[in-house]
Amino acid sequence: MGKTIIDKLWESHVVAKEVNKPDLLYIDLHLLHEVTSPQAFAGLREKNRKVRRPDLCFATMDHNIPTVDRFNIKDETSRLQVETLEKNCEEFGIKLEGLDSQKQGIVHVIGPELGLTLPGKTIVCGDSHTSTHGAFGALAFGIGTSEVEHVLATQTLWQNKPKQMNVKIEGELGYGVTAKDVILWFIAKYGTNAGTGHIIEFSGSTVRSFTMEERMTLCNMSIEAGAKASVVAPDEKTFAYMDGKAYAPKGNEFKEKCQEWKNLATDEDAVFDQVIEINAADIEPMITWGTTPSMCLPVSGQIPTAESASSAEEKQSIKNALSYMGFKGHEKLENVEVQHVFIGSCTNSRLSDLLEASALVKGKEVHPGVRAIVVPGSQSVKKEAESLGIHQIFLDAGFEWRDSGCSMCLGMNDDIVPEGERCASTSNRNFAGRQGKGARTHLVSPIMAAAAAIHGKFTDVRSMLQNQNPEVDRYVGI
Amino acid sequence: MSGFKTHTGKAASLKRDHVDTDQIIPKQFLKKIDKAGYGEFLFYDWRYHSQDQENPDFELNKEETKGSSILITGQNFGCGSSREHAPWALKDYGFHVIIAESFADIFFNNCVKNGILPIRLSEKEIQQLYTDGSDTVINQLTVNLEDQQVINEQGDRFDFDFDPYWKKMLINGWDEISVTLQYEDKIKQYEKERIVS
């Protein structure tokens, strides 16, 4: 029987295999940030342990940092956490791209950008959105702080091999429908625990046609479907993206590696535990209405009522979500007004996301009732966008243009949505309190967020694309 | 870490599905650099209306759940962020066992690494844990990890599955890193053969 890409990635990293034990897996790349690492370093220090392979670790700060006046961290505990990371990296000899670095950014944006993320690698980070790196054909998953400490000390992890799911997406996406809508649609249909205990391979013609940025968006939110990890087989697009990246192999070595990476693809006769087939044409621009990513509807949808629930638990959870989100039920999503728009996060803050959104806002103005911010995923993305004049399009329209960081995705810094106000957000979680206590988050694609910024309410972005504006069309994959 | 063999205690019922780690411990409490003292922030936005005002309706604020050491909940408990602050907060609050219909993967691992026993039981089995005539109160449960059983007040026994390796680690309270460091030769060998760089 043939092997899946997941089998191949797994088997090539097994250090020890024993009966009645998980496999001991080797970790090729360990990404670190300020929030989930301090206790791990403290644990090493307590036991007088070293970092086994500091050369396979890489750190940045992203969760806590300000996106305005970035060197001036006013919150004392945030500052202490950032300084602790600096001290730990220095003490243990770990490479850090700090606040003063042009390479700093959200850890899941800079890994690929710097060529640290490569096909065939095992990658971990104390952050659930580590799944993002699977877009390159790497086995990448989020871990807790105890596991961070274990990887620092041993460069390995004990892991039971999860089940495998093939999610095949076939056909062409509709006009104005993006990778973000695909993953939101998937979670809406199959639920937030559809992937629990599984690693997903995303395959099919739609996925093959996706750019690397789109594949990253897809894999990024597979954790919101509960998956341990997700992966896309590397192909020519992957290789073209990696070519010339700072830490990627160069010259002949790169060519040889590409050959090796091609062999990672799932064998034709490989068997998955579960297969889900999706027709891309069924997918529409999506908006979450509630407090889990599965509470999500097409833009044309109507908010449900508790009566539509199939169980007592579901009824209660819809009731709670409606109350938190300030809905009665039956409202049309398209008429819902927003007060905030956030374009950013490890899901949607890359150059292509900013290009698409900017093409839509060009020459228009942010609605007077809306505060809109753009937070590039990295300082490199920011710089590149500025060299293309993208920042000016946003600024002219009335958006704020910030420095990079996780920002309003989780509001650990000052970028918070006030209680009772709504935010159209390109981030990944709409949990209660995520963007601020009482904040109401609606997850959308970057172009849907841009459309909401201009109209002050949710708008079917497709109605704005009907002019066949070539500049917009180019960026929405038409 | 001390070993986990059996535990007997009062259980608190949190009849909710998909409780995410943002609810277990909100982001504003993730800025500390140590592992201690998170219990007071557990379920913060549910437990408190404001800084000094408790929400009397929240399950864990009710008199009958005070002093609980076992938490009973629904599907997909601990979904979302990988923050280990969630099990740190649960443990610091006093929970030793969590019984749920299912858990999110990262959260499950994080519990085991902190000596909290996460147990999967079916919805039907969970219903039978409640004290007779109640759908909120469970006066006493006993959990035996060696036999992999949950025992209710009536003496009914419910078997649960548990990975043999993590069972051994939990029962003995072993430090996982110390165990792995005994594999140093194999790790070195792997690095040599694969030239990891």
XYZ file of C-alpha atoms in Angstrom:
675
model
C 0.000 0.000 0.000
C 1.250 3.460 -0.828
C 2.017 6.170 1.658
C 0.448 9.538 2.265
C 2.520 12.687 2.581
C 1.692 12.488 6.283
C 3.174 8.955 6.537
C 6.310 10.111 4.735
C 6.788 13.187 6.913
C 6.150 11.172 10.058
C 8.314 8.153 9.271
C 11.307 10.242 8.253
C 11.361 11.851 11.716
C 11.024 8.829 13.996
C 14.004 8.669 16.341
C 12.707 5.786 18.445
C 9.831 3.386 17.967
C 8.893 1.035 20.805
C 5.892 -1.056 21.752
C 3.292 0.689 23.900
C 4.936 4.040 23.462
C 4.305 7.010 21.233
C 6.981 7.594 18.594
C 9.857 9.842 19.524
C 9.852 12.429 16.729
C 12.735 14.661 15.781
C 11.920 18.371 15.446
C 13.693 20.273 12.679
C 12.574 23.791 13.516
C 11.384 25.264 16.805
C 9.842 28.729 16.592
C 9.535 30.700 19.810
C 7.718 33.845 20.934
C 7.410 35.814 24.151
C 4.121 34.491 25.573
C 4.527 30.703 25.744
C 8.278 30.399 26.274
C 9.307 32.099 29.575
C 8.237 29.201 31.811
C 9.999 26.729 29.493
C 13.322 28.548 29.765
C 12.798 28.874 33.531
C 12.283 25.093 33.673
C 15.602 24.491 31.909
C 17.365 26.869 34.260
C 15.855 25.196 37.322
C 17.260 21.813 36.297
C 20.479 23.208 34.922
C 19.681 21.999 31.394
C 20.874 23.387 28.104
C 19.114 24.033 24.817
C 20.170 20.992 22.804
C 20.158 22.608 19.359
C 19.947 26.405 19.603
C 20.731 26.460 15.871
C 17.334 24.836 15.172
C 15.476 27.412 17.286
C 14.343 30.807 16.100
C 12.567 33.498 18.084
C 10.625 36.687 17.585
C 8.160 38.759 19.587
C 4.703 39.292 18.159
C 1.796 38.724 20.585
C 2.344 41.533 23.076
C 4.002 44.311 21.176
C 2.492 47.696 20.289
C 1.741 48.398 16.628
C 2.145 52.135 17.182
C 5.276 53.571 18.799
C 6.540 50.003 19.023
C 9.567 50.550 21.223
C 7.456 52.125 23.922
C 5.745 49.161 25.613
C 3.637 50.883 28.233
C 2.203 47.781 29.878
C 4.759 46.670 32.439
C 3.971 42.954 32.301
C 4.120 42.958 28.496
C 7.458 44.713 28.618
C 8.791 42.216 31.140
C 7.707 39.342 28.898
C 9.443 40.861 25.862
C 12.595 41.570 27.864
C 12.517 38.037 29.266
C 12.554 36.629 25.731
C 15.519 38.847 24.861
C 17.418 37.651 27.944
C 16.546 33.999 27.369
C 17.655 34.092 23.732
C 20.915 35.680 24.726
C 21.572 33.255 27.568
C 20.754 30.150 25.537
C 22.239 31.323 22.248
C 19.024 31.486 20.211
C 18.648 33.713 17.168
C 16.088 36.456 17.833
C 14.548 38.879 15.380
C 13.556 41.530 17.887
C 11.574 44.738 17.750
C 14.447 46.579 16.110
C 14.792 44.019 13.309
C 13.468 44.511 9.801
C 12.820 40.760 9.824
C 10.515 40.851 12.870
C 6.914 39.847 12.399
C 4.227 37.362 13.333
C 6.058 34.090 13.825
C 3.908 32.276 11.229
C 4.490 35.006 8.675
C 8.266 35.277 9.032
C 9.004 31.532 9.147
C 8.035 31.067 5.487
C 9.198 34.542 4.482
C 12.742 33.815 5.691
C 12.844 30.308 4.234
C 13.069 28.741 7.702
C 9.873 26.882 6.867
C 10.703 24.262 4.256
C 8.991 21.186 2.819
C 9.772 17.953 4.633
C 10.527 19.601 7.984
C 8.896 19.012 11.338
C 8.067 22.410 12.811
C 6.665 23.244 16.239
C 5.880 26.419 18.125
C 4.036 27.220 21.327
C 1.180 28.561 19.280
C -1.788 26.718 17.840
C -1.544 28.446 14.442
C 1.714 26.652 13.716
C -0.503 24.627 11.374
C 0.122 27.486 8.890
C 3.516 26.038 7.910
C 1.857 22.855 6.638
C 1.125 24.827 3.474
C 4.710 24.081 2.424
C 4.542 20.329 2.921
C 5.962 20.482 6.441
C 4.555 18.629 9.436
C 3.821 21.598 11.677
C 1.788 21.753 14.859
C 1.225 23.859 17.947
C 2.449 22.709 21.350
C 2.116 23.773 24.985
C 4.849 25.243 27.150
C 5.867 21.879 28.705
C 6.443 20.597 25.187
C 8.364 23.777 24.331
C 10.673 22.959 27.236
C 10.941 19.336 26.089
C 11.909 20.376 22.556
C 14.421 22.904 23.870
C 16.052 20.216 26.008
C 15.878 17.243 23.632
C 14.912 18.499 20.118
C 12.258 15.750 20.138
C 8.649 15.091 21.155
C 6.772 11.906 22.054
C 3.815 11.770 19.689
C 1.121 9.242 18.857
C 0.487 9.220 15.154
C -2.902 10.841 14.483
C -5.446 9.568 11.988
C -5.397 10.994 8.494
C -8.044 12.891 6.576
C -7.963 13.897 2.937
C -9.954 17.045 2.216
C -10.259 17.247 -1.569
C -11.380 20.577 -2.943
C -12.132 20.509 -6.629
C -13.103 23.123 -9.185
C -12.966 26.870 -9.524
C -13.924 29.231 -6.757
C -16.592 31.768 -7.545
C -15.860 35.394 -8.200
C -14.797 37.163 -4.975
C -14.515 33.916 -3.020
C -11.154 33.475 -1.283
C -9.129 30.836 0.589
C -10.444 32.340 3.834
C -13.994 31.626 2.707
C -13.022 28.041 1.867
C -11.747 27.287 5.363
C -14.634 29.151 7.049
C -17.085 27.219 4.883
C -15.379 23.935 5.798
C -15.588 24.694 9.532
C -19.202 25.885 9.227
C -20.177 22.641 7.509
C -18.112 20.064 9.387
C -17.653 21.718 12.797
C -14.858 22.822 15.098
C -14.009 19.245 16.029
C -14.180 17.746 12.538
C -10.422 17.256 12.502
C -9.816 16.329 16.147
C -7.247 13.532 16.365
C -6.443 13.899 12.645
C -3.906 15.446 10.358
C -5.542 16.827 7.222
C -4.074 16.783 3.747
C -5.695 19.463 1.623
C -5.684 18.303 -1.988
C -7.566 18.796 -5.228
C -7.458 21.212 -8.144
C -8.592 24.210 -6.088
C -5.739 23.764 -3.624
C -3.242 23.221 -6.452
C -4.385 26.476 -8.037
C -3.915 28.373 -4.761
C -0.889 30.611 -4.253
C 1.339 29.839 -1.264
C -0.324 32.671 0.636
C -3.749 31.146 0.022
C -2.502 27.717 1.115
C -1.182 29.311 4.310
C -4.596 30.832 5.047
C -6.209 27.428 4.514
C -3.763 25.523 6.745
C -3.677 28.301 9.339
C -7.303 27.768 10.312
C -7.290 23.959 10.188
C -6.735 24.174 13.961
C -10.155 25.852 14.127
C -11.489 22.603 12.663
C -9.688 20.815 15.525
C -6.979 19.221 13.353
C -3.599 18.376 14.853
C -1.997 19.708 11.689
C -2.677 20.124 8.000
C -0.493 19.804 4.987
C -0.415 20.616 1.284
C 1.934 18.648 -0.981
C 4.818 20.814 -2.216
C 4.847 21.614 -5.926
C 6.378 24.076 -8.381
C 4.583 26.959 -6.645
C 6.166 25.940 -3.353
C 9.615 25.759 -4.921
C 9.218 29.101 -6.691
C 8.225 30.688 -3.369
C 11.192 29.184 -1.476
C 13.768 29.968 -4.145
C 16.106 32.693 -2.914
C 14.644 32.959 0.586
C 17.302 33.830 3.180
C 17.546 30.480 4.982
C 16.486 28.224 2.082
C 19.124 26.037 0.406
C 20.845 27.665 -2.566
C 22.030 26.678 -6.047
C 22.445 22.980 -6.785
C 21.513 22.012 -3.266
C 18.167 23.752 -3.756
C 17.565 21.865 -7.024
C 18.350 18.563 -5.373
C 16.084 19.405 -2.484
C 13.221 20.216 -4.872
C 13.532 16.723 -6.338
C 13.436 15.237 -2.856
C 10.445 17.375 -1.871
C 8.483 16.267 -4.948
C 8.613 12.720 -3.613
C 6.705 13.777 -0.505
C 3.417 13.779 -2.446
C 0.849 11.165 -1.427
C 1.138 7.928 -3.430
C -1.815 7.171 -5.666
C -2.734 3.988 -3.801
C -2.391 5.488 -0.318
C -5.428 5.206 1.940
C -6.775 7.812 4.350
C -8.927 7.149 7.426
C -11.423 9.670 6.130
C -12.035 11.520 2.864
C -14.136 14.662 2.453
C -14.861 15.974 -1.018
C -15.773 19.598 -1.571
C -16.995 21.350 -4.667
C -15.389 24.804 -4.753
C -18.347 26.232 -6.635
C -20.584 25.682 -3.569
C -18.598 28.180 -1.517
C -19.647 31.815 -1.038
C -18.088 34.739 0.835
C -18.540 33.797 4.516
C -19.123 35.727 7.747
C -19.160 34.346 11.282
C -22.159 35.491 13.295
C -21.478 33.831 16.673
C -18.766 32.908 19.135
C -17.147 29.869 17.514
C -15.756 29.745 13.976
C -18.409 27.184 13.012
C -21.161 29.739 13.655
C -20.659 30.999 10.167
C -22.901 31.720 7.183
C -22.681 32.906 3.596
C -22.964 36.691 3.282
C -26.513 36.258 1.994
C -27.447 34.363 5.178
C -29.819 35.109 7.993
C -28.764 34.771 11.614
C -30.387 31.681 13.154
C -32.581 31.452 16.225
C -32.276 29.026 19.112
C -35.354 27.204 17.757
C -33.288 25.923 14.821
C -31.095 23.882 17.198
C -31.165 20.101 17.129
C -30.247 19.517 20.789
C -30.658 21.201 24.170
C -26.905 21.945 24.319
C -26.935 23.512 20.858
C -29.998 25.555 21.741
C -28.218 26.946 24.781
C -25.048 27.669 22.835
C -26.973 29.543 20.099
C -28.830 31.486 22.810
C -25.571 32.426 24.508
C -23.956 33.401 21.209
C -26.940 35.533 20.113
C -26.958 37.313 23.449
C -23.190 37.928 23.404
C -23.279 39.125 19.799
C -26.293 41.374 20.360
C -28.615 39.584 17.938
C -32.219 38.475 18.273
C -32.088 36.014 15.413
C -33.424 36.346 11.838
C -31.271 39.452 11.126
C -29.766 39.600 7.649
C -25.983 39.534 7.877
C -25.701 42.052 5.072
C -27.396 44.747 7.153
C -25.214 44.309 10.212
C -23.247 47.482 10.949
C -19.613 47.331 12.076
C -17.607 49.899 14.042
C -14.158 48.338 13.557
C -12.276 46.687 10.741
C -9.072 44.752 11.378
C -6.960 43.581 8.476
C -4.128 41.515 9.917
C -3.190 38.324 11.882
C -1.288 35.169 10.905
C -4.327 34.202 8.799
C -4.505 37.226 6.496
C -1.725 39.791 6.807
C 0.559 38.894 3.944
C 1.300 41.111 0.974
C -1.308 39.429 -1.236
C -3.990 40.010 1.426
C -3.080 43.682 1.615
C -2.966 43.978 -2.178
C -6.445 42.492 -2.570
C -7.943 44.689 0.136
C -6.193 47.818 -1.132
C -7.395 47.258 -4.679
C -10.926 47.347 -3.324
C -10.522 50.483 -1.195
C -8.555 52.463 -3.770
C -10.190 55.840 -4.336
C -12.867 55.158 -1.708
C -13.277 56.258 1.873
C -13.707 54.392 5.115
C -17.271 54.887 6.389
C -17.402 57.638 9.050
C -18.721 55.197 11.664
C -15.789 52.838 11.247
C -12.294 52.718 12.685
C -10.189 50.615 10.350
C -6.631 49.381 10.892
C -4.188 47.471 8.747
C -1.474 45.547 10.584
C 1.029 43.954 8.190
C 2.162 40.469 9.202
C 5.826 41.394 9.264
C 8.096 44.397 8.933
C 9.148 42.990 5.538
C 5.535 42.874 4.372
C 5.157 46.445 5.611
C 8.248 47.593 3.765
C 7.272 45.840 0.561
C 3.741 47.231 0.712
C 5.156 50.709 1.220
C 7.458 50.341 -1.769
C 4.387 49.486 -3.849
C 2.434 52.436 -2.463
C -0.189 50.174 -0.881
C 0.060 51.981 2.456
C -0.877 55.260 0.765
C -4.049 53.716 -0.682
C -5.089 52.637 2.811
C -4.080 55.940 4.415
C -5.897 57.993 1.743
C -9.034 55.938 2.353
C -8.819 56.594 6.112
C -7.283 53.347 7.371
C -4.562 53.379 10.024
C -1.288 51.815 8.879
C 0.569 50.041 11.686
C 3.726 48.142 12.541
C 3.577 44.344 12.494
C 2.345 42.066 15.272
C -0.569 39.870 16.347
C -2.445 43.002 17.387
C -6.238 42.951 17.403
C -6.440 39.225 16.657
C -6.182 38.623 20.396
C -5.819 42.091 21.882
C -2.853 41.367 24.135
C -1.558 44.820 23.285
C -3.564 48.065 23.136
C -5.409 47.099 19.930
C -8.728 46.217 21.491
C -12.348 46.364 20.348
C -14.516 48.105 23.000
C -17.361 46.279 24.727
C -20.487 45.835 22.634
C -18.877 47.039 19.396
C -18.503 44.973 16.241
C -15.385 44.193 14.289
C -15.061 42.769 10.799
C -11.817 40.926 11.316
C -9.550 38.935 9.009
C -8.256 36.964 12.003
C -9.070 33.385 13.011
C -11.054 33.282 16.256
C -14.368 34.856 17.200
C -14.425 33.535 20.763
C -16.170 35.689 23.373
C -13.754 38.306 24.691
C -11.065 37.448 22.172
C -10.654 40.990 20.799
C -11.587 42.634 24.100
C -14.114 42.031 26.861
C -17.572 42.101 25.286
C -16.121 42.706 21.802
C -18.143 41.216 18.931
C -15.950 39.621 16.302
C -17.026 38.651 12.792
C -14.436 36.669 10.851
C -14.203 37.475 7.146
C -11.781 37.550 4.213
C -9.624 40.638 3.586
C -11.831 41.821 0.698
C -15.002 41.333 2.750
C -13.344 43.321 5.557
C -12.411 46.082 3.109
C -15.982 46.156 1.776
C -17.336 46.453 5.337
C -14.918 49.312 6.064
C -16.229 51.308 3.128
C -19.933 50.660 3.670
C -19.964 50.594 7.471
C -21.842 47.309 7.289
C -21.370 43.883 5.810
C -21.666 43.943 2.058
C -21.410 41.161 -0.479
C -18.042 42.012 -1.959
C -19.182 40.504 -5.245
C -21.537 43.447 -5.746
C -18.491 45.733 -5.632
C -16.588 43.661 -8.147
C -19.271 43.817 -10.804
C -17.561 46.736 -12.460
C -14.970 44.241 -13.625
C -12.312 46.613 -12.348
C -9.191 44.962 -13.744
C -7.081 46.123 -10.843
C -9.384 44.534 -8.314
C -9.980 41.501 -10.466
C -6.293 40.807 -10.707
C -6.049 40.460 -6.965
C -9.107 38.358 -6.432
C -7.904 35.665 -8.714
C -9.982 36.437 -11.791
C 5.506 16.058 39.927
C 3.756 13.661 42.311
C 2.206 10.551 40.809
C -1.463 10.155 40.018
C -3.075 6.866 41.024
C -6.550 7.528 42.352
C -8.520 10.595 43.198
C -11.764 11.020 45.112
C -13.553 14.315 45.194
C -16.595 16.418 44.531
C -17.366 17.254 40.930
C -18.555 20.495 39.369
C -20.697 20.381 36.269
C -20.066 22.763 33.378
C -22.617 21.634 30.828
C -21.188 23.388 27.799
C -19.648 22.240 24.524
C -16.606 23.765 22.814
C -15.277 25.625 25.848
C -12.226 27.368 24.383
C -9.011 28.254 26.188
C -9.818 31.964 25.805
C -12.734 31.315 28.199
C -10.663 29.101 30.518
C -8.131 31.903 30.883
C -8.507 35.181 28.990
C -5.529 36.723 27.221
C -4.881 39.523 29.712
C -3.613 36.917 32.174
C -1.012 35.391 29.844
C 1.629 38.004 30.523
C 3.174 36.496 33.611
C 6.483 34.705 33.280
C 5.904 32.018 35.906
C 3.447 29.126 36.263
C 1.881 30.018 39.613
C -1.234 31.864 40.667
C -3.495 31.499 37.611
C -6.378 29.921 39.557
C -7.924 33.240 40.519
C -8.288 34.083 36.822
C -9.870 30.766 35.795
C -13.043 31.328 33.678
C -12.598 35.001 34.556
C -15.204 36.530 32.232
C -17.778 33.933 33.309
C -16.945 34.061 37.007
C -17.009 37.808 37.465
C -19.314 40.588 36.287
C -16.602 43.066 37.215
C -13.345 42.986 39.125
C -14.954 42.632 42.542
C -18.386 41.297 41.669
C -18.922 37.569 41.219
C -21.505 36.277 38.774
C -23.781 34.252 41.096
C -25.239 32.326 38.132
C -21.949 30.850 36.979
C -21.699 27.145 37.730
C -18.466 27.321 39.745
C -19.789 30.138 41.937
C -22.661 28.061 43.262
C -22.465 26.755 46.811
C -22.893 23.112 45.783
C -19.793 23.177 43.550
C -17.449 24.858 46.043
C -14.443 22.696 46.816
C -14.782 20.595 43.657
C -11.721 18.868 42.329
C -13.273 17.182 39.287
C -14.746 19.110 36.369
C -17.445 17.545 34.203
C -18.061 19.108 30.800
C -19.152 18.510 27.204
C -17.568 18.138 23.766
C -14.280 19.586 22.496
C -13.198 21.050 25.830
C -10.076 23.239 25.605
C -10.298 24.094 21.918
C -8.469 27.090 20.467
C -5.198 28.540 21.657
C -2.353 26.266 22.814
C -1.871 28.291 26.015
C -0.739 25.983 28.831
C -1.952 28.713 31.175
C -5.347 26.945 30.841
C -4.334 23.733 32.679
C -2.149 25.808 35.036
C -5.261 27.792 35.989
C -7.451 24.678 36.341
C -4.881 22.983 38.554
C -4.232 26.037 40.664
C -7.978 26.406 41.193
C -8.048 22.842 42.521
C -9.052 20.583 39.633
C -7.240 17.244 39.381
C -9.513 15.509 36.889
C -11.543 16.703 33.894
C -14.193 14.426 32.459
C -15.509 15.419 29.043
C -17.133 13.915 25.963
C -14.043 14.987 24.022
C -11.011 17.257 24.288
C -9.015 19.395 21.867
C -5.672 17.696 21.152
C -3.201 20.313 22.402
C -5.197 20.929 25.589
C -5.335 17.182 26.305
C -1.526 16.950 26.115
C -1.102 20.074 28.214
C -3.254 18.530 30.974
C -1.271 15.307 31.086
C 2.011 17.228 31.314
C 0.685 19.029 34.368
C -0.639 16.029 36.269
C -4.289 16.705 35.435
C -6.105 13.572 34.297
C -8.340 14.216 31.241
C -10.939 11.445 30.862
C -13.212 10.840 27.898
C -16.640 9.361 28.652
C -19.736 9.254 26.476
C -22.624 11.666 26.993
C -24.702 8.784 28.359
C -22.011 7.731 30.826
C -21.554 11.291 31.996
C -25.307 11.506 32.700
C -24.971 8.547 35.050
C -22.325 10.285 37.143
C -24.828 12.732 38.618
C -26.095 12.207 42.128
C -29.562 10.595 42.130
C -32.332 13.017 41.233
C -29.980 15.827 40.244
C -28.707 17.088 36.943
C -26.239 19.530 38.464
C -24.806 17.944 41.610
C -22.198 15.212 41.888
C -21.302 14.798 45.555
C -18.529 12.332 45.076
C -16.651 10.506 42.337
C -13.642 8.278 42.502
C -11.225 8.059 39.615
C -8.791 5.178 39.449
C -6.143 5.582 36.771
C -4.535 2.166 37.325
C -7.842 0.383 36.618
C -8.954 3.122 34.194
C -12.315 3.494 35.927
C -14.597 6.254 37.142
C -16.811 5.175 40.051
C -19.953 7.095 40.986
C -21.644 7.332 44.393
C -23.790 4.295 43.675
C -20.691 2.256 42.946
C -21.283 2.044 39.174
C -18.013 1.732 37.315
C -17.249 3.333 33.965
C -14.188 2.233 32.016
C -12.187 4.794 30.098
C -9.390 4.484 27.534
C -5.997 5.939 28.230
C -2.719 5.812 26.364
C -0.440 3.285 28.151
C 2.645 5.488 27.929
C 1.037 8.605 29.371
C -0.647 6.436 32.006
C 2.724 5.206 33.180
C 4.149 8.728 33.131
C 1.223 10.074 35.173
C 1.127 7.246 37.703
C 4.825 7.585 38.408
C 4.903 11.360 38.142
C 8.028 11.065 36.022
C 9.771 14.027 34.503
C 9.374 13.515 30.780
C 12.581 15.297 29.843
C 14.632 13.035 32.131
C 13.070 10.014 30.417
C 13.843 11.372 26.953
C 17.407 12.303 27.845
C 18.035 8.566 28.223
C 17.516 8.366 24.450
C 20.447 10.670 23.808
C 22.343 8.010 21.827
C 19.394 7.442 19.509
C 18.895 11.183 19.026
C 22.579 11.604 18.206
C 22.443 8.678 15.808
C 19.419 10.180 14.068
C 21.170 13.525 13.697
C 24.264 11.839 12.315
C 22.328 9.851 9.732
C 20.107 12.658 8.632
C 22.542 15.564 9.075
C 19.997 17.845 10.625
C 20.886 21.418 9.923
